[in-house]
PDB file of C-alpha atoms in Angstrom:
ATOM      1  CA  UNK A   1     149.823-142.498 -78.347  1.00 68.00           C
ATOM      2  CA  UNK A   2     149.384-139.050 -76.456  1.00 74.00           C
ATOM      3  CA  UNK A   3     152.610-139.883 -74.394  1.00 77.00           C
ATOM      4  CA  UNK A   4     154.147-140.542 -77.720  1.00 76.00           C
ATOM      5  CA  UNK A   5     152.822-137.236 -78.947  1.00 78.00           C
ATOM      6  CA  UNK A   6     154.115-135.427 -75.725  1.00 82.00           C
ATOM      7  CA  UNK A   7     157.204-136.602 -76.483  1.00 84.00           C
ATOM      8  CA  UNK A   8     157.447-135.902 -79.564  1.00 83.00           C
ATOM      9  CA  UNK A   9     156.562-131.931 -79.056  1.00 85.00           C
ATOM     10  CA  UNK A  10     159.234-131.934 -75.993  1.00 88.00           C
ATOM     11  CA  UNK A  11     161.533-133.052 -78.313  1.00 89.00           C
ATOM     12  CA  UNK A  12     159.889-130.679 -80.840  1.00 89.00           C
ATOM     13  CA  UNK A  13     160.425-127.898 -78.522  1.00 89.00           C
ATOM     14  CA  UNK A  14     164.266-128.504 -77.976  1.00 92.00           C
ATOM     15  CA  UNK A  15     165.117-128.436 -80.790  1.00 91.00           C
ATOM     16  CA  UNK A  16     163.337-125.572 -82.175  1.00 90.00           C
ATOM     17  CA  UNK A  17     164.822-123.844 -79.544  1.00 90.00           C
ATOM     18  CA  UNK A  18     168.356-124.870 -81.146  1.00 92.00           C
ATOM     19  CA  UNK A  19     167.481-123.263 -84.400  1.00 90.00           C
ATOM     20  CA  UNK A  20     166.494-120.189 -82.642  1.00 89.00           C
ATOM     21  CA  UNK A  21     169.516-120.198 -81.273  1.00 91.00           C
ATOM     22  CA  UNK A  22     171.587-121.281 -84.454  1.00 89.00           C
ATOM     23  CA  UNK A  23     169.723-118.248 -86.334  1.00 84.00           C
ATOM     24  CA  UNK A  24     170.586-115.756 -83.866  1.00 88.00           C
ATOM     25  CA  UNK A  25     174.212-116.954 -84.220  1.00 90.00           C
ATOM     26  CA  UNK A  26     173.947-116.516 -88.175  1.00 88.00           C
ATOM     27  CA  UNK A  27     175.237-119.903 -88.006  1.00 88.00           C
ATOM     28  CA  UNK A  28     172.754-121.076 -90.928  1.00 88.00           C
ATOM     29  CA  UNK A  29     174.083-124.466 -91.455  1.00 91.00           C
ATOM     30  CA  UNK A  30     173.468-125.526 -88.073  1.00 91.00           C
ATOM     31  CA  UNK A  31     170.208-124.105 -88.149  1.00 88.00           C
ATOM     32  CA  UNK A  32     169.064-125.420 -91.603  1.00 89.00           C
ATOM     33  CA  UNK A  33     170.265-128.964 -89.944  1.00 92.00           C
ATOM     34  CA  UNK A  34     168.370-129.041 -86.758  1.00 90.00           C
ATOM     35  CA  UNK A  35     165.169-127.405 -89.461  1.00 90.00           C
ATOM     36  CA  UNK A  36     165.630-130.482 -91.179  1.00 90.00           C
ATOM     37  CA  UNK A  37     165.249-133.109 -88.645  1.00 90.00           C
ATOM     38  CA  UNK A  38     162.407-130.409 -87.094  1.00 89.00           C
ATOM     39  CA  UNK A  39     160.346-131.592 -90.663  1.00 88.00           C
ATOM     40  CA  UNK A  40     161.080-135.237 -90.264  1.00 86.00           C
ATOM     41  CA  UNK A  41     159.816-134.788 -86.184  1.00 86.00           C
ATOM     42  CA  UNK A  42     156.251-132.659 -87.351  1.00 86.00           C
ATOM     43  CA  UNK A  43     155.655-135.599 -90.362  1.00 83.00           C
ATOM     44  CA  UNK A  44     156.105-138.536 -87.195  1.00 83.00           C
ATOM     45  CA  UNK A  45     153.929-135.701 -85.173  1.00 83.00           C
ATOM     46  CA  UNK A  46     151.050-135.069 -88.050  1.00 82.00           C
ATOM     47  CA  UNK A  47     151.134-138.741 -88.587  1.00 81.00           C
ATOM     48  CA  UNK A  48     150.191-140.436 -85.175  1.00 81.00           C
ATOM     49  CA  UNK A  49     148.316-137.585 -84.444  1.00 81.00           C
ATOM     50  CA  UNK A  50     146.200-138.261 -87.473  1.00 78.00           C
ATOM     51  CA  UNK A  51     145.974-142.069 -86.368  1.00 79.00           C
ATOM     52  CA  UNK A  52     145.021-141.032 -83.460  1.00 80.00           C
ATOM     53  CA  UNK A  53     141.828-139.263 -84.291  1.00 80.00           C
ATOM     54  CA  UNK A  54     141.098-142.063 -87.134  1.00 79.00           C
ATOM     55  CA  UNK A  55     141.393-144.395 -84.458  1.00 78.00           C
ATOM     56  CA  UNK A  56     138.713-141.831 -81.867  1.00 81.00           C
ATOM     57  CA  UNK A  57     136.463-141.507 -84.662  1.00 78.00           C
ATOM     58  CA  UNK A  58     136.018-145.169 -85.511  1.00 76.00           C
ATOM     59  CA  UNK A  59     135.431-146.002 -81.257  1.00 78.00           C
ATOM     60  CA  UNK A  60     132.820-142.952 -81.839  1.00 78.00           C
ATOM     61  CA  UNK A  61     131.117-144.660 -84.873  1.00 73.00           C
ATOM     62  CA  UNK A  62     130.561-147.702 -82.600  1.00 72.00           C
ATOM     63  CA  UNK A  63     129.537-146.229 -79.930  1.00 74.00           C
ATOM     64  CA  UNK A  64     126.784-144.484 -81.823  1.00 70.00           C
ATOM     65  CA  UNK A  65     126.014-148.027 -83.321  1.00 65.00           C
ATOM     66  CA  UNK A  66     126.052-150.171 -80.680  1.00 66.00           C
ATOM     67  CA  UNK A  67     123.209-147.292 -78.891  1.00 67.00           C
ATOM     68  CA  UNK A  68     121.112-147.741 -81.443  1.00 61.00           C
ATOM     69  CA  UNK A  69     118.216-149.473 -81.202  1.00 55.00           C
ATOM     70  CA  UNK A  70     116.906-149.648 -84.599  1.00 50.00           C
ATOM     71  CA  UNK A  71     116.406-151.829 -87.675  1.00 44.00           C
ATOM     72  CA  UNK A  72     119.420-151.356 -89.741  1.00 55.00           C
ATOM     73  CA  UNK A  73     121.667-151.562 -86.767  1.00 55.00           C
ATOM     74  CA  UNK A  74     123.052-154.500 -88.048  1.00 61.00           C
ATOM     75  CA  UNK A  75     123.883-153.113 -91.857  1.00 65.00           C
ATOM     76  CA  UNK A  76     125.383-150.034 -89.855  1.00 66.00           C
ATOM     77  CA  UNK A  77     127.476-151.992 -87.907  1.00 68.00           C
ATOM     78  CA  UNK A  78     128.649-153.593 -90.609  1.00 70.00           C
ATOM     79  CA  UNK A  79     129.610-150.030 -92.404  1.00 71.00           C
ATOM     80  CA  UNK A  80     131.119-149.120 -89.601  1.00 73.00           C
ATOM     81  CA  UNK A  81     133.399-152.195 -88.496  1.00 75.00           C
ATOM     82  CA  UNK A  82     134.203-152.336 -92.743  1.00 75.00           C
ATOM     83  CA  UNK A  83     134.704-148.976 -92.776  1.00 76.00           C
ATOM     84  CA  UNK A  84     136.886-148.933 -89.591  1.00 77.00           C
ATOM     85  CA  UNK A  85     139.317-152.265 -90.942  1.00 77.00           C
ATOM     86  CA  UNK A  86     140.066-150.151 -94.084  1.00 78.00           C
ATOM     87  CA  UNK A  87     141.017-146.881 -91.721  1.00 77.00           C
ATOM     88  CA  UNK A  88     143.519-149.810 -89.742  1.00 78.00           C
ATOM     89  CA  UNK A  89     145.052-150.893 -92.786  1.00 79.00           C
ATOM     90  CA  UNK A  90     145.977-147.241 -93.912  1.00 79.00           C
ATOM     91  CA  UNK A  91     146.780-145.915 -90.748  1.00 78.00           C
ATOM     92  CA  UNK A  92     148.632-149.589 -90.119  1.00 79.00           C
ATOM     93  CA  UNK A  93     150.835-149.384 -93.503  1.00 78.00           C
ATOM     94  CA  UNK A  94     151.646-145.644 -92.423  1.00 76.00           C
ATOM     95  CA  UNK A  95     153.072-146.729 -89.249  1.00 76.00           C
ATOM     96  CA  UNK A  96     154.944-149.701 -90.097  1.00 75.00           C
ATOM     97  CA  UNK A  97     158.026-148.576 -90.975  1.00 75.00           C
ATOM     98  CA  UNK A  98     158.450-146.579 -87.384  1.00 74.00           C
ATOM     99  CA  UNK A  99     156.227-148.327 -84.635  1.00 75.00           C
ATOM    100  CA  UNK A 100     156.590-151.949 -85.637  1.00 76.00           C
ATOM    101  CA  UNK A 101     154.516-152.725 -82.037  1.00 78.00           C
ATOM    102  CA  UNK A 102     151.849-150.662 -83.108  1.00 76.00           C
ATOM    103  CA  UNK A 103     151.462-151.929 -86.225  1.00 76.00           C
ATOM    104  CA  UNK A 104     151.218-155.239 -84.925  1.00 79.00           C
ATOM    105  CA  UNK A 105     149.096-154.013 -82.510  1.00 80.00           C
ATOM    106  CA  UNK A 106     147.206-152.967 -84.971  1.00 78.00           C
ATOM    107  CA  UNK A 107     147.261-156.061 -87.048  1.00 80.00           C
ATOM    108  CA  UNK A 108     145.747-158.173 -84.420  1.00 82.00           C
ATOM    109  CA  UNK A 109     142.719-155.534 -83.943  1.00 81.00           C
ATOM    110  CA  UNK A 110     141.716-155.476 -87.786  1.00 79.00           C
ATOM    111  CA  UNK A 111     141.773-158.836 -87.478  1.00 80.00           C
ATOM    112  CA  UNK A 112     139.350-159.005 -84.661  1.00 80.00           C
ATOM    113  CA  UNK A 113     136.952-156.555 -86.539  1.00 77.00           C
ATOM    114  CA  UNK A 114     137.618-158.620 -89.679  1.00 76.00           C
ATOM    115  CA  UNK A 115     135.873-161.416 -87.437  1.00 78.00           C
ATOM    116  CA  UNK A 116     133.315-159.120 -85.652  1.00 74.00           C
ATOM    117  CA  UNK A 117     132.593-158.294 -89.300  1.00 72.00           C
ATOM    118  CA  UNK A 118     131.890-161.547 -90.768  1.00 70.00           C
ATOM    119  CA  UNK A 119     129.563-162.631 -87.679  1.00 69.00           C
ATOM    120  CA  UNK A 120     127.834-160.148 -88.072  1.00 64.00           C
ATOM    121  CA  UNK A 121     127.428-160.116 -91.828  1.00 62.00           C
ATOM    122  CA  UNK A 122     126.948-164.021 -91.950  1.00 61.00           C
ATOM    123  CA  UNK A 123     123.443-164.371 -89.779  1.00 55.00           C
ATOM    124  CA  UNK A 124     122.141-161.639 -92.895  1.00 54.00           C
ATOM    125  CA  UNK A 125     123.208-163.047 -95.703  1.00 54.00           C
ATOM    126  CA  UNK A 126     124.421-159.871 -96.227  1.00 53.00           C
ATOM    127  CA  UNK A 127     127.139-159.136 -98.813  1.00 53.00           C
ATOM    128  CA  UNK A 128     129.679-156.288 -97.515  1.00 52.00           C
ATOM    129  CA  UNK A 129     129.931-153.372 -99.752  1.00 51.00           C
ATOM    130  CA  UNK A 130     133.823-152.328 -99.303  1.00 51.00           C
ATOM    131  CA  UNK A 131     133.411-149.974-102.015  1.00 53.00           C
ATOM    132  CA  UNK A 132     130.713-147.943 -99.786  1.00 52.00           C
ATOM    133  CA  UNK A 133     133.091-149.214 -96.868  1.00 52.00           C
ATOM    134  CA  UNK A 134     136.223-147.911 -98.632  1.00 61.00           C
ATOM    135  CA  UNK A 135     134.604-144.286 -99.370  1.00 66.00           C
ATOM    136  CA  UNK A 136     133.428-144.216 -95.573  1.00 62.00           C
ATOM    137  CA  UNK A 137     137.071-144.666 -94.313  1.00 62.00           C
ATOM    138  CA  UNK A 138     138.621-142.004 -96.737  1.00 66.00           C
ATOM    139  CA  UNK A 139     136.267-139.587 -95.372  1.00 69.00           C
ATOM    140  CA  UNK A 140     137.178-140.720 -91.950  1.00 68.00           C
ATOM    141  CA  UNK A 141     141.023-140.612 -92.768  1.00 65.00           C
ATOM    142  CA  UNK A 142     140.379-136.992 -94.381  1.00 72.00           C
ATOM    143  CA  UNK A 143     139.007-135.325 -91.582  1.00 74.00           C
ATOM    144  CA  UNK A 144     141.266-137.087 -89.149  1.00 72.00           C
ATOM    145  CA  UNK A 145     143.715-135.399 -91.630  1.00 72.00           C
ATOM    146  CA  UNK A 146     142.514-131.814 -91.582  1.00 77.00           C
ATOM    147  CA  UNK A 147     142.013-132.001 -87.795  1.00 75.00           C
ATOM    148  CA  UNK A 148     145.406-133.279 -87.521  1.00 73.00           C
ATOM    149  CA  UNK A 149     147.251-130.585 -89.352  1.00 75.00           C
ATOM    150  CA  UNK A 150     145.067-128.042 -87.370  1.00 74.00           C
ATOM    151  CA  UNK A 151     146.022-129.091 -83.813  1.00 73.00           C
ATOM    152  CA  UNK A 152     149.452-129.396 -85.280  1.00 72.00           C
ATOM    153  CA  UNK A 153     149.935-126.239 -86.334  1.00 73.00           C
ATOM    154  CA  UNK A 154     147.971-124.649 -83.129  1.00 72.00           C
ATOM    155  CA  UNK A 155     150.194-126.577 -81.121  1.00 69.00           C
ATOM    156  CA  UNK A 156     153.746-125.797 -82.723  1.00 63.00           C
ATOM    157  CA  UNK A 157     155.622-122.722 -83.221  1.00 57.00           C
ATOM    158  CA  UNK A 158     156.740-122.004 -87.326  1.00 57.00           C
ATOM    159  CA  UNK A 159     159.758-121.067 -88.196  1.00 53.00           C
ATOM    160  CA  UNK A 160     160.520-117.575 -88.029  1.00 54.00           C
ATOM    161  CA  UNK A 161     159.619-115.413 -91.326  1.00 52.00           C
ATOM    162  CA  UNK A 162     163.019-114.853 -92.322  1.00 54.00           C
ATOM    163  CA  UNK A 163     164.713-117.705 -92.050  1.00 55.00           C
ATOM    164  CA  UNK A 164     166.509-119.055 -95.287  1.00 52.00           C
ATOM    165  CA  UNK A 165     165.388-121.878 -97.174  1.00 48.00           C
ATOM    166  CA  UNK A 166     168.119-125.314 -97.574  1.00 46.00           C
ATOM    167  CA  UNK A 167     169.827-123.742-101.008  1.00 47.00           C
ATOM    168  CA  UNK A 168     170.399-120.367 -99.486  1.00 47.00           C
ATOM    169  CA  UNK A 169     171.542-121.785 -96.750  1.00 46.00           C
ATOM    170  CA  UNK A 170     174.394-123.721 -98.591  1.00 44.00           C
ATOM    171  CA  UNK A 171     174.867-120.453-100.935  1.00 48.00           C
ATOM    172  CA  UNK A 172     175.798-118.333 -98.089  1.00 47.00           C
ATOM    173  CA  UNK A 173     177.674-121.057 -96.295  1.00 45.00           C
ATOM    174  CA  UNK A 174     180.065-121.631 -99.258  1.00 46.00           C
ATOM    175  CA  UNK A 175     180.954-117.678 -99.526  1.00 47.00           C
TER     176      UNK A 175
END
């Protein structure tokens, strides 16, 4: 994934540098052209970067519970592995469309945590709470999110302040 990312904001780079260019040449079709493909690049960016920490934060939860030596180990395990399956499934339906590897990738490691899940459940009799499960992973998924767009926009350059939107664009193209 971070070569991925690199690439991505090499690519991100170029091309920015093309509307820069286009702008200075007041050639605001070009421009609004390359701006548009920019958008659909920093989506592809915001998503697998936001996968990406999902993905860190759920190997963190683990880690926590697997140094635990405590009681409830086993119901937080269980949190986190349900918690963590429903964080795959988002991030895998996200991805689907433009890393079909990955997502199969990610296919086969939900369902090795399904199966981690259900051992470890099953010695209990413990039934799995997905509800509790399912409000763990949106709070994973949301700060994952807000991270995400942070680093994003640390990492990238905007465009400048005065640049026109699409529809002025085409306005002053068609004078």
């Amino acid at each position: 994934m971070d070569s991925l990312i690199g690439r991505l904001w090499e690519c991100d780079k170029t091309i920015f540098a093309r509307i820069l260019e286009a702008y200075t040449k007041h050639d605001m079709v070009r421009a609004n052209g390359f701006a548009n493909g920019l958008a659909e690049i920093r989506k592809m960016e915001k998503m697998i970067m936001h996968a990406r920490l999902a993905l860190e934060h759920i190997l963190w939860n683990l880690k926590v519970v697997s140094t635990l030596k405590v009681v409830s180990m086993t119901d937080d395990l269980i949190l986190t592995l349900a918690s963590a399956i429903g964080v795959l499934r988002r991030i895998r339906t996200g991805i689907a469309s433009i890393f079909p590897d990955t997502e199969k990738e990610l296919g086969r490691i939900g369902n090795l945590l399904n199966g981690i899940l259900i051992d470890a459940a099953q010695p209990t009799g413990m039934t799995i709470n997905f509800e509790t499960a399912n409000e763990a992973a949106q709070k994973i998924l949301k700060e994952a999110a807000s991270v995400a767009e942070q680093r994003i926009k640390d990492k990238l350059s905007e465009l400048p302040a005065g640049m026109p939107s699409r529809g002025e664009a085409s306005e002053r193209s068609s004078e």
